[in-house]
């Protein structure tokens, strides 16, 4: 019935098409069952993973995250979480490409310090250049700095992902005007990555005109993660539709919704 | 003579030289979704059968884990 109201534009990242504008991380869940159920409830198509040393003491037959969320069903987005310099991030991406049979899509993050996990912008720029030159499709986590965002776009990153607030903080959209500035000047998708705490934050990001939102803790740390994952799916869609609609202008005073003519009382 | 090999940062003493493939087979990781780094460089899967691990080699075996 409402088929014609569906989002007319798919999200396109590095030539890949997606109908969902929600991207989710796979960390911090209680167990793999909860991870799998939450990710499916979110209807996300792009999911992030991290790369770590194999636990040598562990039973090699234990399932791996890619067994429960397989690359045949999801676009796997390996991140460089935990990297504090360009070299470590580059190494991590090399390993991810080998691990995922040549898949070249990566989420680059080079962090500045442990307290804030703010992006180390200089390291991020260095790593981005190296990765782009080496044939990677780079989705890059960065600060909400409009000038840096443009720089990363002109280097050839396939998506720029400014933070809304510190990773895992749940503080929501701290500076909508900076995000707006980034969005208005971009020719690649702008994805809000980090800082979303609840569904309204995700909706606000989409209403600003972001192309998508990437989140992990907002879902995983909810009391009912699977339900929150579903809430986020709805929020992203609601925010996107509101953005496409074009919201009403804000006014200081009231404007009656019912006709003023034809009242039968004085 | 035993050889010293560093696996994921831990020192190991191997009694015999092995290819990467034979070693992964022994630890049950052959055919699993892992990537191997040799002395800081990617070791492509295609080289697992040929590469004979050398004394003092540093091997990293990396897998995907949940992350944001």
Short mmCIF file of C-alpha atoms in Angstrom, two decimals:
data_model
loop_
_atom_site.label_atom_id
_atom_site.label_comp_id
_atom_site.label_asym_id
_atom_site.label_seq_id
_atom_site.Cartn_x
_atom_site.Cartn_y
_atom_site.Cartn_z
CA UNK A 1 0.00 0.00 0.00
CA UNK A 2 2.73 2.46 0.95
CA UNK A 3 5.20 0.96 -1.49
CA UNK A 4 5.62 4.29 -3.30
CA UNK A 5 6.82 5.95 -0.08
CA UNK A 6 9.83 3.70 0.24
CA UNK A 7 13.20 5.44 0.23
CA UNK A 8 13.84 6.06 -3.48
CA UNK A 9 17.62 6.09 -3.06
CA UNK A 10 19.62 3.12 -1.88
CA UNK A 11 22.75 3.81 0.10
CA UNK A 12 25.76 3.32 -2.16
CA UNK A 13 29.18 2.82 -0.62
CA UNK A 14 32.11 2.17 -2.93
CA UNK A 15 29.77 0.85 -5.62
CA UNK A 16 27.90 -1.49 -3.26
CA UNK A 17 24.16 -0.93 -2.77
CA UNK A 18 22.35 -1.20 0.55
CA UNK A 19 18.70 -0.80 1.46
CA UNK A 20 19.41 -0.48 5.20
CA UNK A 21 21.08 2.68 6.46
CA UNK A 22 21.86 1.20 9.85
CA UNK A 23 25.27 -0.37 10.40
CA UNK A 24 26.00 -2.25 13.59
CA UNK A 25 28.97 -3.47 15.55
CA UNK A 26 29.15 -6.98 16.94
CA UNK A 27 31.00 -6.31 20.21
CA UNK A 28 29.93 -6.27 23.86
CA UNK A 29 27.08 -8.79 23.61
CA UNK A 30 26.46 -11.42 26.28
CA UNK A 31 27.03 -14.32 23.89
CA UNK A 32 26.84 -15.25 20.22
CA UNK A 33 23.11 -16.04 20.42
CA UNK A 34 22.32 -12.55 21.61
CA UNK A 35 24.71 -11.06 19.03
CA UNK A 36 23.05 -12.92 16.17
CA UNK A 37 19.50 -12.11 17.30
CA UNK A 38 20.24 -8.42 17.87
CA UNK A 39 21.99 -8.01 14.54
CA UNK A 40 19.11 -9.67 12.70
CA UNK A 41 16.55 -7.57 14.60
CA UNK A 42 18.38 -4.45 13.46
CA UNK A 43 18.07 -5.54 9.79
CA UNK A 44 21.55 -4.08 9.24
CA UNK A 45 23.38 -5.31 6.16
CA UNK A 46 26.82 -4.00 7.10
CA UNK A 47 28.32 -5.34 10.31
CA UNK A 48 31.66 -4.51 11.84
CA UNK A 49 34.13 -6.98 13.30
CA UNK A 50 37.54 -6.62 14.91
CA UNK A 51 40.72 -8.63 14.34
CA UNK A 52 42.55 -10.17 17.23
CA UNK A 53 45.07 -12.91 17.96
CA UNK A 54 43.61 -16.38 17.94
CA UNK A 55 43.39 -17.79 21.43
CA UNK A 56 45.78 -20.73 21.15
CA UNK A 57 44.52 -22.42 24.30
CA UNK A 58 40.96 -22.47 23.03
CA UNK A 59 39.20 -25.39 21.36
CA UNK A 60 39.63 -24.72 17.63
CA UNK A 61 36.13 -26.08 17.01
CA UNK A 62 34.48 -23.23 18.94
CA UNK A 63 32.35 -21.16 16.55
CA UNK A 64 33.74 -17.91 15.23
CA UNK A 65 31.77 -14.67 14.81
CA UNK A 66 31.89 -15.24 11.02
CA UNK A 67 30.21 -18.63 11.45
CA UNK A 68 27.18 -17.06 13.10
CA UNK A 69 27.16 -13.92 10.92
CA UNK A 70 28.54 -15.19 7.62
CA UNK A 71 29.96 -13.05 4.80
CA UNK A 72 27.40 -14.70 2.48
CA UNK A 73 24.63 -12.91 4.41
CA UNK A 74 26.27 -9.67 5.56
CA UNK A 75 28.78 -7.19 4.26
CA UNK A 76 31.58 -7.61 6.76
CA UNK A 77 33.29 -4.37 7.72
CA UNK A 78 36.54 -5.12 9.54
CA UNK A 79 37.63 -2.26 11.78
CA UNK A 80 41.02 -1.13 13.03
CA UNK A 81 39.78 -0.63 16.58
CA UNK A 82 42.59 -0.44 19.11
CA UNK A 83 45.07 1.05 16.63
CA UNK A 84 46.83 4.21 17.80
CA UNK A 85 49.02 4.75 14.75
CA UNK A 86 48.81 4.51 10.97
CA UNK A 87 51.16 1.52 10.74
CA UNK A 88 49.08 -0.71 13.03
CA UNK A 89 45.91 0.27 11.18
CA UNK A 90 47.51 -0.54 7.84
CA UNK A 91 48.69 -3.95 9.10
CA UNK A 92 45.22 -4.72 10.45
CA UNK A 93 43.63 -3.94 7.09
CA UNK A 94 46.14 -6.15 5.28
CA UNK A 95 45.19 -9.00 7.60
CA UNK A 96 41.49 -8.40 7.16
CA UNK A 97 41.77 -8.50 3.38
CA UNK A 98 43.62 -11.81 3.63
CA UNK A 99 41.11 -13.16 6.15
CA UNK A 100 38.10 -12.18 4.02
CA UNK A 101 39.41 -13.58 0.74
CA UNK A 102 40.33 -10.26 -0.79
CA UNK A 103 37.38 -8.15 0.41
CA UNK A 104 38.73 -4.60 0.38
CA UNK A 105 36.12 -2.70 2.41
CA UNK A 106 37.49 -1.53 5.77
CA UNK A 107 36.57 0.76 8.62
CA UNK A 108 39.63 2.82 9.44
CA UNK A 109 39.99 4.23 12.92
CA UNK A 110 43.23 5.56 14.36
CA UNK A 111 42.69 6.59 17.95
CA UNK A 112 44.26 9.41 19.93
CA UNK A 113 43.98 8.27 23.52
CA UNK A 114 42.19 5.72 25.67
CA UNK A 115 40.17 8.16 27.73
CA UNK A 116 38.30 9.81 24.89
CA UNK A 117 38.97 7.42 21.98
CA UNK A 118 38.92 10.56 19.86
CA UNK A 119 40.34 10.02 16.40
CA UNK A 120 44.02 10.80 15.90
CA UNK A 121 43.43 12.88 12.84
CA UNK A 122 47.04 13.03 11.65
CA UNK A 123 47.41 9.24 11.91
CA UNK A 124 44.01 8.79 10.29
CA UNK A 125 45.01 10.91 7.29
CA UNK A 126 48.30 9.01 6.90
CA UNK A 127 46.64 5.60 7.10
CA UNK A 128 43.78 6.62 4.79
CA UNK A 129 46.20 7.70 2.07
CA UNK A 130 48.19 4.48 2.31
CA UNK A 131 45.10 2.29 2.27
CA UNK A 132 43.48 4.11 -0.66
CA UNK A 133 46.74 3.81 -2.61
CA UNK A 134 46.79 0.10 -1.83
CA UNK A 135 43.32 -0.45 -3.28
CA UNK A 136 41.18 -0.47 -0.13
CA UNK A 137 37.68 1.01 0.02
CA UNK A 138 38.04 3.04 3.18
CA UNK A 139 35.17 4.05 5.45
CA UNK A 140 36.86 6.39 7.85
CA UNK A 141 36.00 7.24 11.43
CA UNK A 142 36.97 10.83 12.16
CA UNK A 143 36.24 13.88 14.24
CA UNK A 144 33.28 16.07 13.31
CA UNK A 145 35.59 18.56 11.62
CA UNK A 146 34.20 19.69 8.25
CA UNK A 147 37.64 20.50 6.82
CA UNK A 148 39.10 17.12 7.76
CA UNK A 149 36.01 15.40 6.34
CA UNK A 150 36.58 17.10 3.00
CA UNK A 151 40.24 16.19 3.06
CA UNK A 152 39.39 12.50 3.61
CA UNK A 153 36.84 12.60 0.81
CA UNK A 154 39.33 14.12 -1.63
CA UNK A 155 41.86 11.42 -0.73
CA UNK A 156 39.38 8.87 -2.04
CA UNK A 157 37.69 7.47 1.07
CA UNK A 158 34.36 5.88 0.11
CA UNK A 159 32.53 7.11 3.23
CA UNK A 160 33.36 9.63 5.93
CA UNK A 161 32.17 8.74 9.43
CA UNK A 162 32.26 11.59 11.93
CA UNK A 163 31.57 10.91 15.57
CA UNK A 164 28.46 12.32 17.21
CA UNK A 165 30.02 11.91 20.68
CA UNK A 166 32.82 9.69 22.12
CA UNK A 167 32.68 5.96 21.29
CA UNK A 168 30.50 4.08 23.76
CA UNK A 169 29.40 7.27 25.56
CA UNK A 170 25.76 7.28 24.45
CA UNK A 171 25.74 11.07 24.71
CA UNK A 172 23.90 11.56 21.43
CA UNK A 173 24.41 14.22 18.76
CA UNK A 174 26.62 16.83 20.42
CA UNK A 175 27.06 19.25 17.56
CA UNK A 176 24.36 19.01 14.89
CA UNK A 177 25.58 22.12 13.08
CA UNK A 178 29.02 20.71 12.43
CA UNK A 179 27.46 17.48 11.15
CA UNK A 180 25.19 19.56 8.91
CA UNK A 181 28.19 21.40 7.53
CA UNK A 182 29.90 18.09 6.77
CA UNK A 183 26.77 16.64 5.15
CA UNK A 184 26.11 19.67 2.97
CA UNK A 185 29.60 19.68 1.51
CA UNK A 186 30.00 15.95 0.95
CA UNK A 187 29.90 13.91 -2.23
CA UNK A 188 30.40 10.58 -0.44
CA UNK A 189 28.11 9.05 2.18
CA UNK A 190 28.37 10.61 5.63
CA UNK A 191 27.76 8.05 8.35
CA UNK A 192 27.47 9.08 11.98
CA UNK A 193 29.75 6.67 13.79
CA UNK A 194 29.85 6.62 17.59
CA UNK A 195 27.97 8.42 20.32
CA UNK A 196 24.39 7.40 19.63
CA UNK A 197 22.65 6.36 22.86
CA UNK A 198 19.05 5.69 21.98
CA UNK A 199 16.60 5.65 19.09
CA UNK A 200 15.92 9.40 19.06
CA UNK A 201 19.65 10.08 18.60
CA UNK A 202 19.68 7.88 15.52
CA UNK A 203 16.56 9.59 14.18
CA UNK A 204 18.12 13.04 14.72
CA UNK A 205 21.22 11.99 12.78
CA UNK A 206 19.07 10.84 9.88
CA UNK A 207 16.86 13.95 10.02
CA UNK A 208 20.00 16.06 9.64
CA UNK A 209 20.59 14.28 6.35
CA UNK A 210 23.21 11.71 7.31
CA UNK A 211 23.34 8.79 4.90
CA UNK A 212 23.50 6.25 7.69
CA UNK A 213 24.44 5.56 11.29
CA UNK A 214 26.90 3.04 12.70
CA UNK A 215 26.45 1.96 16.31
CA UNK A 216 27.32 -0.82 18.73
CA UNK A 217 27.05 0.05 22.41
CA UNK A 218 23.63 1.74 22.13
CA UNK A 219 22.23 -1.67 21.21
CA UNK A 220 24.52 -4.03 23.11
CA UNK A 221 24.34 -2.11 26.40
CA UNK A 222 20.55 -1.70 26.38
CA UNK A 223 18.73 -3.80 28.97
CA UNK A 224 17.01 -5.64 26.12
CA UNK A 225 19.50 -5.45 23.25
CA UNK A 226 17.34 -7.31 20.74
CA UNK A 227 14.41 -4.96 21.24
CA UNK A 228 16.71 -1.92 21.05
CA UNK A 229 18.13 -3.27 17.79
CA UNK A 230 14.61 -3.28 16.39
CA UNK A 231 13.98 0.22 17.79
CA UNK A 232 17.09 1.42 15.96
CA UNK A 233 15.88 -0.07 12.69
CA UNK A 234 12.62 1.89 13.08
CA UNK A 235 14.40 5.08 14.18
CA UNK A 236 16.72 5.06 11.19
CA UNK A 237 13.79 4.59 8.84
CA UNK A 238 11.68 7.22 10.60
CA UNK A 239 14.51 9.73 10.58
CA UNK A 240 15.26 9.09 6.93
CA UNK A 241 11.62 9.49 5.93
CA UNK A 242 11.36 12.71 7.96
CA UNK A 243 14.47 14.03 6.21
CA UNK A 244 13.03 13.18 2.79
CA UNK A 245 9.72 14.81 3.77
CA UNK A 246 11.30 18.12 4.70
CA UNK A 247 10.20 19.19 8.13
CA UNK A 248 7.97 22.19 8.87
CA UNK A 249 9.52 25.49 9.83
CA UNK A 250 9.79 26.15 13.53
CA UNK A 251 7.63 29.02 14.79
CA UNK A 252 7.58 30.80 18.09
CA UNK A 253 3.81 31.06 18.51
CA UNK A 254 0.84 28.76 18.03
CA UNK A 255 -0.95 28.09 14.78
CA UNK A 256 -4.35 26.39 15.20
CA UNK A 257 -4.79 23.03 13.50
CA UNK A 258 -8.60 23.27 13.26
CA UNK A 259 -10.46 25.79 11.07
CA UNK A 260 -11.22 29.14 12.70
CA UNK A 261 -14.34 29.66 10.53
CA UNK A 262 -17.66 27.96 11.19
CA UNK A 263 -17.46 27.64 14.94
CA UNK A 264 -20.96 27.48 16.53
CA UNK A 265 -19.92 28.93 19.84
CA UNK A 266 -18.61 32.33 20.76
CA UNK B 1 68.22 -29.15 17.86
CA UNK B 2 65.03 -27.41 18.85
CA UNK B 3 64.01 -24.24 17.11
CA UNK B 4 62.52 -21.16 18.71
CA UNK B 5 59.36 -19.76 17.19
CA UNK B 6 57.22 -16.90 18.46
CA UNK B 7 53.50 -17.54 18.07
CA UNK B 8 51.19 -14.63 18.91
CA UNK B 9 53.96 -13.16 21.00
CA UNK B 10 54.64 -16.33 23.03
CA UNK B 11 57.89 -18.19 22.69
CA UNK B 12 57.58 -21.82 21.60
CA UNK B 13 60.16 -24.52 21.21
CA UNK B 14 59.61 -26.73 18.18
CA UNK B 15 61.29 -30.10 17.90
CA UNK B 16 61.08 -30.20 14.13
CA UNK B 17 60.72 -27.77 11.27
CA UNK B 18 57.25 -27.64 9.76
CA UNK B 19 55.51 -25.84 6.95
CA UNK B 20 52.87 -23.33 8.00
CA UNK B 21 50.27 -25.74 6.67
CA UNK B 22 51.54 -28.65 8.77
CA UNK B 23 51.71 -26.44 11.85
CA UNK B 24 48.14 -25.13 11.38
CA UNK B 25 47.02 -28.71 10.86
CA UNK B 26 48.67 -29.74 14.15
CA UNK B 27 46.95 -26.99 16.14
CA UNK B 28 43.57 -27.61 14.49
CA UNK B 29 43.38 -24.29 12.65
CA UNK B 30 43.93 -25.43 9.07
CA UNK B 31 40.92 -24.48 6.98
CA UNK B 32 39.59 -22.16 9.70
CA UNK B 33 39.05 -18.47 9.06
CA UNK B 34 42.43 -17.22 10.17
CA UNK B 35 45.04 -14.98 8.59
CA UNK B 36 48.74 -15.48 9.21
CA UNK B 37 51.40 -12.83 9.49
CA UNK B 38 55.05 -13.82 9.23
CA UNK B 39 57.60 -11.40 10.70
CA UNK B 40 55.21 -8.49 10.28
CA UNK B 41 54.17 -9.32 6.71
CA UNK B 42 51.06 -11.06 5.42
CA UNK B 43 51.65 -14.69 4.51
CA UNK B 44 49.10 -15.46 1.79
CA UNK B 45 47.19 -18.74 2.16
CA UNK B 46 48.70 -19.87 -1.12
CA UNK B 47 52.12 -19.98 0.55
CA UNK B 48 51.11 -22.10 3.56
CA UNK B 49 52.18 -25.31 1.84
CA UNK B 50 55.58 -24.02 0.76
CA UNK B 51 56.78 -21.89 3.61
CA UNK B 52 58.96 -23.78 6.06
CA UNK B 53 58.99 -22.04 9.44
CA UNK B 54 62.50 -20.84 10.34
CA UNK B 55 64.27 -20.45 13.67
CA UNK B 56 63.22 -17.15 15.37
CA UNK B 57 60.28 -16.60 13.05
CA UNK B 58 57.44 -14.53 14.46
CA UNK B 59 54.02 -15.81 13.52
CA UNK B 60 50.70 -14.14 14.24
CA UNK B 61 47.45 -16.04 13.78
CA UNK B 62 44.57 -13.61 13.54
CA UNK B 63 40.83 -14.22 13.53
CA UNK B 64 37.68 -12.13 13.47
CA UNK B 65 36.04 -11.28 16.81
CA UNK B 66 32.99 -9.23 17.74
CA UNK B 67 33.76 -5.53 17.64
CA UNK B 68 32.27 -2.12 16.97
#
